[in-house]
Coordinates of C-alpha atoms in Angstrom, one line a residue:
X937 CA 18.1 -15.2 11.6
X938 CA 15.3 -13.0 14.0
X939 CA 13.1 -13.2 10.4
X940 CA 13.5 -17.3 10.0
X941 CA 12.7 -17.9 13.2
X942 CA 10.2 -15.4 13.3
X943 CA 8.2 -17.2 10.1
X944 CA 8.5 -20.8 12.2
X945 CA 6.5 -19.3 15.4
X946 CA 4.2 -17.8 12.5
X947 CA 3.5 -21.2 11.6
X948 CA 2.8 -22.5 14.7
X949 CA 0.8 -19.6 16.2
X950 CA -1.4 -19.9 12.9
X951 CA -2.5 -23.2 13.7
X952 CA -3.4 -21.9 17.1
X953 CA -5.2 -19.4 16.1
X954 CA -6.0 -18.2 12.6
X955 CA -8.5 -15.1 13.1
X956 CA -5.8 -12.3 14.0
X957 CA -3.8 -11.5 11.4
X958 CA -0.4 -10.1 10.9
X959 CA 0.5 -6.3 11.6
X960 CA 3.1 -4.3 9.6
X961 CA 4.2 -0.9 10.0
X962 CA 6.5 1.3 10.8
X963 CA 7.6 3.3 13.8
X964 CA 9.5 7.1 14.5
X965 CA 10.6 8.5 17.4
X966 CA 13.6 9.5 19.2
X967 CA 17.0 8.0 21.6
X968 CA 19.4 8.4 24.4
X969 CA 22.0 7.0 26.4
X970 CA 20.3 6.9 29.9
X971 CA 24.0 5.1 31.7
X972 CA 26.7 2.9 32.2
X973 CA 26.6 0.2 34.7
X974 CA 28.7 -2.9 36.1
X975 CA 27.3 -6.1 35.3
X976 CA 25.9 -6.1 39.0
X977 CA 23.6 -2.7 37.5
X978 CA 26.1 -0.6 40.1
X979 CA 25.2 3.1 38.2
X980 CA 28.5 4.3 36.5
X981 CA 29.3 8.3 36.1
X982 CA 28.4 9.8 33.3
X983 CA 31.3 10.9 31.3
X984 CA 29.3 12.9 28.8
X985 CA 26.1 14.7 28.6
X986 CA 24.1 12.4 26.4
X987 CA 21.7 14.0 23.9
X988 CA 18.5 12.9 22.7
X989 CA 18.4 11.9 18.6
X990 CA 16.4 9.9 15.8
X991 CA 15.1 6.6 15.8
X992 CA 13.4 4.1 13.4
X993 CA 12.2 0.9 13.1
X994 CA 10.4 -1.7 10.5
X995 CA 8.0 -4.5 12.2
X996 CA 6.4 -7.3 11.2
X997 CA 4.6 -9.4 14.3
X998 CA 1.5 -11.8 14.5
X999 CA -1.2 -12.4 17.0
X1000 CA -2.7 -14.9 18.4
X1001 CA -4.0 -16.6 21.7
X1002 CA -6.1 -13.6 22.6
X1003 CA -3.6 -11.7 24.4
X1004 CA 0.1 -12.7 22.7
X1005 CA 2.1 -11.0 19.9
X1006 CA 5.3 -12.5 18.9
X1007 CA 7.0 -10.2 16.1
X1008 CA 10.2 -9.6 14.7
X1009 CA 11.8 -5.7 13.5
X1010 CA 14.9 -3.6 11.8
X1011 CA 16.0 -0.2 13.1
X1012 CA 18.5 2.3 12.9
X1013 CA 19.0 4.5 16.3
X1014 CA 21.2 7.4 16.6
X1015 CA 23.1 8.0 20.1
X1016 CA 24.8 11.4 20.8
X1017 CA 26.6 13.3 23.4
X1018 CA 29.4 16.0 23.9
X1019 CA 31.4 17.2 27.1
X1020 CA 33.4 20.9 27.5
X1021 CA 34.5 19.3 30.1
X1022 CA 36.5 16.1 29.5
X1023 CA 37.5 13.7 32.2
X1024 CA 37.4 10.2 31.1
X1025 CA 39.0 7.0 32.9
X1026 CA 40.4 6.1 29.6
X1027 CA 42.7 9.3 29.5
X1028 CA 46.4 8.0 29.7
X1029 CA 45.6 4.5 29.3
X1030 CA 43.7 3.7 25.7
X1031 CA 46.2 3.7 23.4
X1032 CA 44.5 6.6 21.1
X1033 CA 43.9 8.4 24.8
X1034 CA 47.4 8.4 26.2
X1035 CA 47.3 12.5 26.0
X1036 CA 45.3 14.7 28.1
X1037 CA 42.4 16.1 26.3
X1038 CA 41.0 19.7 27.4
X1039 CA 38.7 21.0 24.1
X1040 CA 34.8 20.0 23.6
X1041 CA 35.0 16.7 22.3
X1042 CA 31.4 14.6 21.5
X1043 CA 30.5 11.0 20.4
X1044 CA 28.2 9.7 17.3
X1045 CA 26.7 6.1 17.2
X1046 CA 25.3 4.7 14.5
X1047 CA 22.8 1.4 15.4
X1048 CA 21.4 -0.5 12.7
X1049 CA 20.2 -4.2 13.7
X1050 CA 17.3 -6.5 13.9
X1051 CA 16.0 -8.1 17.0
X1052 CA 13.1 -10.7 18.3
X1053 CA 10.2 -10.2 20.5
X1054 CA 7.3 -11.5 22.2
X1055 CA 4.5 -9.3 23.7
X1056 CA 1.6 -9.6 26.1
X1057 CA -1.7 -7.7 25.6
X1058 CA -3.7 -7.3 29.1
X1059 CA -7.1 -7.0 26.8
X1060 CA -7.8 -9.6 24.8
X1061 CA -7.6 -8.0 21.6
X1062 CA -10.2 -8.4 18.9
X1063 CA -10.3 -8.1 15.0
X1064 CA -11.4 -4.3 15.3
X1065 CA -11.8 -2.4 17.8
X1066 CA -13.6 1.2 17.7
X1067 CA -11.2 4.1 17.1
X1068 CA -10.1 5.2 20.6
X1069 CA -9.7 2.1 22.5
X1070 CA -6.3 2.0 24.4
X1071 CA -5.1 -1.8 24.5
X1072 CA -1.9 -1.6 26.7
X1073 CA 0.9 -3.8 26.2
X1074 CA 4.3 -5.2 27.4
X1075 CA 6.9 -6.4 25.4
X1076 CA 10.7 -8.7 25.5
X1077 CA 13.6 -9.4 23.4
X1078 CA 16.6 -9.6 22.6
X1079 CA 18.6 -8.7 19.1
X1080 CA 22.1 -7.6 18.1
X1081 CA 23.6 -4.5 16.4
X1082 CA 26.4 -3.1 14.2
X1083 CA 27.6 -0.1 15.5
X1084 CA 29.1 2.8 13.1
X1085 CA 31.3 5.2 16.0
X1086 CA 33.0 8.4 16.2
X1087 CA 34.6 10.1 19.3
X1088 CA 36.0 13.5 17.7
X1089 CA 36.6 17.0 18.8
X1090 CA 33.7 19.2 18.5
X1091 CA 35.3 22.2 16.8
X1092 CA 37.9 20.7 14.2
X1093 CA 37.5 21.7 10.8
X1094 CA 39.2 17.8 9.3
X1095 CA 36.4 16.0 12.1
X1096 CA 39.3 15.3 14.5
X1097 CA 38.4 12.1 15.0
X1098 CA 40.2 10.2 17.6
X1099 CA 38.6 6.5 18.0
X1100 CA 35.6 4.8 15.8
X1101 CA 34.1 1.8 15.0
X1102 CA 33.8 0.6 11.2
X1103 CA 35.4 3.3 10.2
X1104 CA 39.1 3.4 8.6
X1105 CA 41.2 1.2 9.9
X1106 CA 38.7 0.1 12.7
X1107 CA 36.7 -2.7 12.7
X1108 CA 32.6 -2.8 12.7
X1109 CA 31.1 -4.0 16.4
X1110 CA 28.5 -6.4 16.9
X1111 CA 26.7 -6.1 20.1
X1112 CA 24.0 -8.1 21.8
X1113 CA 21.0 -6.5 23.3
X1114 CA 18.1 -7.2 25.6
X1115 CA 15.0 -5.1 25.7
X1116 CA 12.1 -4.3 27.4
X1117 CA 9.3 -2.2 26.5
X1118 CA 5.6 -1.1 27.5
X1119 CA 3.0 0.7 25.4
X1120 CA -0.2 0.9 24.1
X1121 CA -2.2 0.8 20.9
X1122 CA -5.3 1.8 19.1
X1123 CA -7.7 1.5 15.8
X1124 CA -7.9 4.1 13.7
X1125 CA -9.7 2.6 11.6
X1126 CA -10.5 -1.5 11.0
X1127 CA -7.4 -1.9 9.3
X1128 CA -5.4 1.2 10.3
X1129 CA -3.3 1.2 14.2
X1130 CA -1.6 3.6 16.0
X1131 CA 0.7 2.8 18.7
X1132 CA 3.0 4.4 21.2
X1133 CA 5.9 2.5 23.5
X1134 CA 8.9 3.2 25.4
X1135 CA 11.5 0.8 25.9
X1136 CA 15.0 -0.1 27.5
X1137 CA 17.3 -1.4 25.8
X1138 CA 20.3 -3.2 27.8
X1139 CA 23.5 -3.3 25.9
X1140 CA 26.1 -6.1 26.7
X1141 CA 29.0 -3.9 26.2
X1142 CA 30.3 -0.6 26.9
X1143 CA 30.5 1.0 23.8
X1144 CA 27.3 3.2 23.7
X1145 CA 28.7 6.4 24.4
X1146 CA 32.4 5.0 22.2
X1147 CA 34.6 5.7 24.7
X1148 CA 36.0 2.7 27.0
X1149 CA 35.7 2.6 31.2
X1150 CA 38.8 2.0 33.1
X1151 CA 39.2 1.1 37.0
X1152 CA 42.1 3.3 39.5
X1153 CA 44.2 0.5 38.7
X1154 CA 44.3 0.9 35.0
X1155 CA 42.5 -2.2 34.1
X1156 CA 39.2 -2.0 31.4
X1157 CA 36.1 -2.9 33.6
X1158 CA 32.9 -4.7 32.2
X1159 CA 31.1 -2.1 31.6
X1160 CA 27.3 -2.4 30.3
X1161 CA 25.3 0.3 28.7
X1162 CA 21.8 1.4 28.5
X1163 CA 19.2 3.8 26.5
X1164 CA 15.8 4.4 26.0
X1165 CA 13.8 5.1 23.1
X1166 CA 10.5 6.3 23.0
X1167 CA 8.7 5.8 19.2
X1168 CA 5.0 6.4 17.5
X1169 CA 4.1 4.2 14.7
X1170 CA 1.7 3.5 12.4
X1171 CA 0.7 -0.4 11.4
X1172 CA -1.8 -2.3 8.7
X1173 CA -3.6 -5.0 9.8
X1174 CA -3.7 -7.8 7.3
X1175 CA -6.5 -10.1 8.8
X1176 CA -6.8 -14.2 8.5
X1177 CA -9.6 -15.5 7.7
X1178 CA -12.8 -14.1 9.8
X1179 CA -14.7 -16.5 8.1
X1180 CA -16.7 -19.1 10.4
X1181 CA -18.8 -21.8 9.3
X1182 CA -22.3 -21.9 10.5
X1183 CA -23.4 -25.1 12.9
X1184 CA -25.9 -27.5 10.8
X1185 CA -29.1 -27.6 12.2
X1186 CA -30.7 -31.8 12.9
X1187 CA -32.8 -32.8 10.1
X1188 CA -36.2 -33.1 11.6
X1189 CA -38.9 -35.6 9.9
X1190 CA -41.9 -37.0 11.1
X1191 CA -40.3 -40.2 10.6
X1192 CA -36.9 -39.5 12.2
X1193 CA -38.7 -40.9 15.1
X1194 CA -37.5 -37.3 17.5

């Protein structure tokens, strides 16, 4: 779907504006689950201590207009976390929770999705730029993604897995995402481009860290979830055509009468 709708902009932003090119790469870098919160953004407590872990992405994006990028991606983020301490609101009310748990117990989260964006250079951005030129950029969109979860205990020799997603008998999760992202890039060389960006990534459900939020009154709230991911890529520049047709000078004659 984000790779159909992506080609349709393509054709309209080529019309616009020919001479930019399309940029492909691919970025590294690494994840974490920053908090909970209420749809109102009321900050949750954390119920584990999140860890940092890998992150990739594919992208394929055009500019045009001077200043706009609108591009489309595929990734695969990792979220982690573990507690020694566990003291969750789901304890005694989740049906695979209805025990008290005391031993280290951690999460695992498997992302793998696409997603849509549109970006805004504050240079206008030119077909090459000398190697060291910073051209800082924002960034918005939104995508969706599978989820592939495991809440276990940390020192269990079977995995001691206690709730998942897509795994087992449980289900895969599809979750919508909004994100938001700043950054900056630069020529290596005409066709070569490094780039560095950090980005939030809002998640419309509470899933992150695979373990469910309950109120005092033993209700599931509406829990939201967000992380961060900070990533350095690398990207080719496949230019348009640079190509520009030189203006006809008037024929002059002595009997052109000018």
């Amino acid at each position: 779907m984000f790779f159909v709708l992506f080609l349709m902009i393509i054709g309209t932003a080529q019309g616009q504006s020919s001479n930019t090119g399309i940029l492909i790469g691919a970025r590294v870098g690494a994840a974490k689950v920053l908090t909970e919160v209420s749809p109102s953004f009321s900050l949750l407590t954390n119920e584990f201590d999140h860890k940092v872990a890998p992150a990739f992405d594919i992208e394929i994006s055009k500019l045009f207009l001077k200043h706009w990028e609108v591009g489309t991606g595929f990734g695969l983020t990792y979220l982690k976390g573990d507690t020694d301490d566990p003291q969750f609101s789901a304890e005694g009310i989740h049906y695979k929770m209805n025990y008290s748990i005391t031993e280290p117990v951690e999460y695992k989260n498997e992302l793998i999705g696409g997603y849509f964006f549109l970006g805004y250079y504050f240079r206008s951005f030119s077909r090459y730029r000398e190697s060291g030129y910073l051209e800082p950029f924002i960034r918005a969109g939104v995508g969706c993604q599978s989820y592939n979860s495991k809440f276990s205990y940390v020192n269990s020799d079977d995995g001691g897995l206690i709730f998942g997603k897509n795994i087992d008998i449980y289900p895969t999760l599809y979750v919508w995402n909004f994100r938001l992202s700043s950054g900056v890039k630069t020529h290596l060389s005409e066709n070569f481009i490094m780039t560095a960006s950090f980005a939030l990534v809002y998640a419309t459900h509470d899933f992150l860290d695979v373990v469910h939020n309950y109120n005092s009154y033993g209700s599931r709230t509406d829990t939201r979830g967000i992380y961060s991911e900070f990533k350095i890529g690398f990207l080719y520049h496949f230019k348009g055509n640079t190509k520009h047709r030189k203006r006809r000078r008037p024929n002059y004659s002595p009997f052109s009468g000018r």
